[in-house]
């Protein structure tokens, strides 16, 4: 008897839980962004020496510059967290970055800047959200961090970051396919392996 | 004992009323936008073999062509499934693939390869019921090879 009543309560509880879990996601995504050509050079050169790269946009609106700076700061936050094997901190950085992207004032972008930003916006936001949602799954966070790094590199090479940024490469990441990341310091602290192989990697570029 | 029986009857009646009541929770519109010009099959070359695997293992949550089982009409299952499917479509919708920015398309394919190779997709909770959605190693490599080849043809500089 008690079992039956208990069972009934479980069913009711489940039903309530299911009803309350409303999805706040919107199904529609941005349109009209296909087929845009990138003018950004490939992030990783074949040359192993340190090359210096200057950000391509000379005039950047101060508000835009500040938003890009924030994106880079949150990126560095995630990078440092991953190199410390700290999925929770990485998730905080991801959420913060997604919030900045959501409020990015695109009206101050020039046409050329808008093209570059739009190429990366949708993709970058998604990686930020995924990293934000997966604090318990650092492997998955790192998977998205590979792609996030490419997007942020494209932005930094266009807009600059307000400080020197180093572009490092680890040939062993991604099952030996290799992957890059950005750092505020020249010292290697590998976000893809963390404590397992903290110093694996070579700095390839400095972006000013 | 009689008292206990009464409690049980009351509980069952309450439960029944509840189950009836939840049936009035509105169900979301389904397969709303038909597959249009933005479908991956309209934008890129998708061989028949690949398409049939996508159809049986992916499209229920990642397209506008979900095949809803009978129990999806009953609350609270409807609500539960709806959440899953909306999330899946939001993540990747093969029928709206063409509306993604090119870089996102490229990276969606990379994620597709990762998810398949790590056997994170199709979800276990899904293959538990949909046996034919369980993919063999050959099927997985067929999909990942197609995805890689497609990516290589995309005009993208990272």
CSV table of C-alpha atoms in Angstrom, one decimal, chain A residues 4-5 11 21 27 30 43 73 82 91-92 104-105 132-133 138 182 207:
chain,number,residue,atom,x,y,z
A,4,UNK,CA,1.7,2.4,-4.3
A,5,UNK,CA,1.2,5.7,-2.7
A,11,UNK,CA,5.1,10.0,-10.9
A,21,UNK,CA,11.7,22.6,-17.3
A,27,UNK,CA,15.1,28.1,-32.2
A,30,UNK,CA,20.9,34.5,-37.4
A,43,UNK,CA,46.8,31.5,-37.7
A,73,UNK,CA,40.0,39.0,-21.0
A,82,UNK,CA,41.8,25.0,-18.5
A,91,UNK,CA,32.6,27.7,-17.3
A,92,UNK,CA,32.4,31.1,-15.5
A,104,UNK,CA,28.1,43.8,-28.3
A,105,UNK,CA,27.3,47.2,-29.9
A,132,UNK,CA,29.8,27.7,-19.8
A,133,UNK,CA,27.4,24.7,-19.7
A,138,UNK,CA,36.5,19.5,-19.2
A,182,UNK,CA,46.3,32.6,-27.3
A,207,UNK,CA,50.0,40.0,-32.1
